[in-house]
Coordinates of C-alpha atoms in Angstrom, one line a residue:
A1 CA 86.5 103.0 98.7
I2 CA 83.1 102.3 96.7
Q3 CA 81.0 102.8 100.1
M4 CA 82.5 105.7 101.0
T5 CA 82.4 107.5 97.7
R6 CA 78.9 106.5 97.1
Q7 CA 78.5 108.7 100.9
G8 CA 79.8 111.7 99.3
I9 CA 83.0 111.1 101.4
E10 CA 86.2 112.3 99.7
V11 CA 88.9 109.8 98.8
T12 CA 92.6 109.8 97.9
Y13 CA 94.7 106.9 96.8
M14 CA 98.3 107.1 97.0
I15 CA 100.5 105.3 95.0
L16 CA 104.3 105.0 96.6
T17 CA 106.0 103.3 94.1
N18 CA 106.2 103.6 89.9
G19 CA 105.3 100.2 89.2
D20 CA 108.2 100.0 86.7
K21 CA 109.1 96.7 87.4
G22 CA 105.2 94.7 87.6
N23 CA 105.3 92.8 84.7
H24 CA 107.6 89.7 83.5
N25 CA 106.8 90.9 79.5
P26 CA 110.4 92.1 78.2
E27 CA 108.8 93.8 75.0
I28 CA 107.3 96.3 77.3
T29 CA 110.1 98.8 78.4
R30 CA 109.9 100.0 82.2
N31 CA 108.2 103.7 80.9
Q32 CA 105.8 102.2 78.9
L33 CA 104.4 100.0 81.8
I34 CA 104.6 103.4 84.4
A35 CA 102.4 105.0 81.6
M36 CA 100.4 101.8 81.5
R37 CA 100.3 101.2 85.2
K38 CA 98.8 104.8 86.1
I39 CA 96.1 104.2 83.5
E40 CA 95.1 101.3 85.0
Q41 CA 94.7 102.8 88.4
R42 CA 92.9 106.1 87.0
N43 CA 90.5 104.0 85.9
A44 CA 90.0 101.3 88.8
A45 CA 89.5 104.5 91.1
E46 CA 87.1 106.1 88.3
L47 CA 85.3 102.7 88.7
C48 CA 85.5 103.2 93.0
G49 CA 84.2 107.1 92.2
V50 CA 87.8 108.1 93.3
K51 CA 88.9 111.2 91.8
D52 CA 92.1 111.7 93.6
V53 CA 95.0 109.6 92.3
L54 CA 98.7 110.6 94.1
F55 CA 101.6 108.8 92.2
M56 CA 104.7 109.4 94.2
G57 CA 106.8 108.0 91.9
E58 CA 109.5 105.7 93.9
E59 CA 111.1 102.9 92.4
D60 CA 109.5 99.6 92.2
G61 CA 111.0 97.2 94.0
F62 CA 113.0 99.2 96.5
L63 CA 110.7 101.0 98.7
R64 CA 112.4 101.7 102.0
P65 CA 111.1 103.5 105.1
T66 CA 113.5 106.5 104.2
P67 CA 113.6 109.6 106.1
E68 CA 112.7 111.3 102.5
I69 CA 109.3 109.5 101.8
R70 CA 108.4 109.4 105.3
K71 CA 108.2 113.2 104.9
R72 CA 106.8 113.6 101.7
V73 CA 104.1 111.4 103.2
T74 CA 103.6 113.3 105.6
R75 CA 103.2 116.6 103.8
E76 CA 100.4 114.8 102.0
I77 CA 98.5 113.7 105.3
R78 CA 98.7 117.4 106.5
R79 CA 97.8 118.9 103.5
I80 CA 94.9 116.8 102.6
R81 CA 94.2 115.9 106.6
P82 CA 92.4 112.8 106.5
E83 CA 90.0 111.4 109.4
L84 CA 90.7 107.5 108.5
I85 CA 93.8 105.9 106.6
I86 CA 93.8 102.4 105.4
C87 CA 97.4 101.0 104.3
P88 CA 98.7 97.4 104.3
D89 CA 100.1 95.6 107.1
P90 CA 104.0 96.2 107.3
D91 CA 104.6 92.7 109.5
R92 CA 103.2 89.8 107.0
Y93 CA 105.9 88.0 104.9
L94 CA 103.8 84.8 103.9
V95 CA 100.2 85.0 103.1
G96 CA 98.1 82.0 102.4
E97 CA 100.0 79.2 100.4
G98 CA 102.5 80.0 98.1
Y99 CA 102.7 83.7 98.3
I100 CA 105.5 86.1 99.6
N101 CA 104.3 89.9 100.5
H102 CA 105.8 91.8 98.1
P103 CA 108.4 93.9 99.8
D104 CA 106.8 97.5 98.5
H105 CA 103.4 96.2 100.0
R106 CA 105.1 95.8 103.4
N107 CA 107.2 99.1 103.3
A108 CA 103.9 101.3 102.2
G109 CA 102.5 100.2 105.7
L110 CA 105.5 101.1 107.1
V111 CA 106.0 104.2 105.7
A112 CA 102.5 104.9 106.3
L113 CA 102.6 104.1 110.1
E114 CA 105.8 106.2 110.8
A115 CA 103.9 108.9 109.0
I116 CA 100.8 109.0 111.3
F117 CA 103.1 108.3 114.2
P118 CA 105.4 109.8 115.2
A119 CA 105.7 112.7 112.4
S120 CA 101.8 113.7 111.1
D121 CA 100.5 115.5 114.8
N122 CA 103.7 116.4 115.9
P123 CA 105.1 120.1 115.2
M124 CA 108.8 119.2 116.0
F125 CA 109.0 117.4 113.1
Y126 CA 109.5 119.3 109.7
P127 CA 108.4 122.5 111.3
D128 CA 109.1 123.9 107.7
M129 CA 105.8 122.8 106.8
A130 CA 103.8 125.2 108.4
D131 CA 105.2 127.8 106.5
E132 CA 104.1 125.9 103.6
G133 CA 100.7 126.0 105.2
Y134 CA 100.7 122.3 106.0
K135 CA 100.1 122.3 109.7
P136 CA 100.2 119.4 112.0
H137 CA 97.1 117.0 112.0
K138 CA 96.1 113.7 113.9
I139 CA 94.2 111.3 112.1
S140 CA 90.9 109.7 114.0
H141 CA 90.8 106.2 112.6
L142 CA 93.5 103.7 111.1
Y143 CA 92.6 100.4 109.3
V144 CA 95.3 98.0 108.1
Y145 CA 94.5 95.4 106.0
G146 CA 96.2 92.2 105.7
H147 CA 96.4 91.9 109.6
A148 CA 96.7 88.8 110.7
E149 CA 94.3 89.3 113.7
P150 CA 91.3 91.8 112.4
T151 CA 89.2 93.3 114.3
A152 CA 86.5 95.5 112.2
E153 CA 85.3 93.6 108.8
V154 CA 83.3 95.3 105.8
D155 CA 80.8 93.8 104.4
I156 CA 81.3 94.2 100.8
T157 CA 78.4 92.1 98.9
A158 CA 76.5 95.2 97.2
D159 CA 79.8 96.6 95.6
L160 CA 81.3 93.1 95.1
E161 CA 80.8 93.0 91.2
T162 CA 82.4 96.7 90.7
K163 CA 85.6 96.0 93.3
I164 CA 86.0 92.9 90.9
Q165 CA 85.8 95.2 87.8
A166 CA 88.3 97.7 89.5
I167 CA 90.6 95.1 90.5
L168 CA 90.6 94.1 86.4
C169 CA 91.4 97.3 85.4
H170 CA 94.9 96.3 86.5
K171 CA 95.5 94.1 83.2
T172 CA 99.5 94.1 83.7
Q173 CA 98.9 92.5 87.2
I174 CA 96.3 90.1 86.5
G175 CA 97.5 86.6 84.8
D176 CA 94.3 85.0 84.6
P177 CA 91.5 87.2 84.5
E178 CA 89.1 84.8 83.6
N179 CA 89.6 82.6 87.0
A180 CA 90.8 85.4 89.2
P181 CA 87.8 86.8 90.3
A182 CA 86.4 83.4 91.4
N183 CA 89.6 83.1 93.6
W184 CA 88.6 86.4 95.0
K185 CA 85.2 85.7 95.9
K186 CA 86.7 82.5 97.6
R187 CA 88.9 84.7 99.6
W188 CA 86.4 87.2 100.9
G189 CA 83.5 85.2 100.6
E190 CA 81.6 83.8 103.7
E191 CA 78.3 81.0 103.9
Q192 CA 75.3 82.3 105.6
S193 CA 73.2 80.4 108.0
D194 CA 71.0 80.4 105.3
G195 CA 73.1 78.7 102.5
S196 CA 73.7 82.8 100.6
M197 CA 77.3 84.0 100.6
R198 CA 78.3 87.2 102.1
Y199 CA 81.6 89.0 101.3
F200 CA 83.8 90.8 103.5
E201 CA 86.6 92.6 104.0
R202 CA 89.1 92.4 107.5
F203 CA 90.9 95.1 109.0
K204 CA 93.3 95.8 112.2
A205 CA 91.1 99.0 113.0
M206 CA 92.0 101.5 115.8
K207 CA 90.5 104.9 116.7
F208 CA 92.8 107.8 118.2
G209 CA 91.1 110.4 120.4

């Protein structure tokens, strides 16, 4: 997102769940947590140059690829008409050592993919949207992150510190903010032949004609 917004490309974040269970502190109420996480997300988006953040408000921890949420996401795709969509991999359950992929992350990827195809560009799906002015739309590119077999990489070296600061905006989610950046750098880093470090994000990339 940082590279795209710097080039003048408009980026929209879509947050499917309300985040009301994303912390273990019993002194924080769910409503307080929802409000806190919205602030965190907006702060992170601002650092990345993203002006538009959509909060879809689904209950945290229970996201499922229901017909209702697929329709809502399809409506936003038809309204915004993006060229590129980036979403999580819906198929990875176990990541690295000791991490089980959150079901909301997997299902967010599934919701996105099912909205992209077959729904978003097919006029037989949700014909009522045309009456609202939201005509079918076909995206040009899809990037799936967290995929076991990535096919594209983006060099994020120049924006590494901004990316880290954006992630650190999510204070309710970072258990060890002092040591977390070093772990992220280790995950993204790759030593070059001259001994320098460069940092990459990798995706399963697809292009649609």
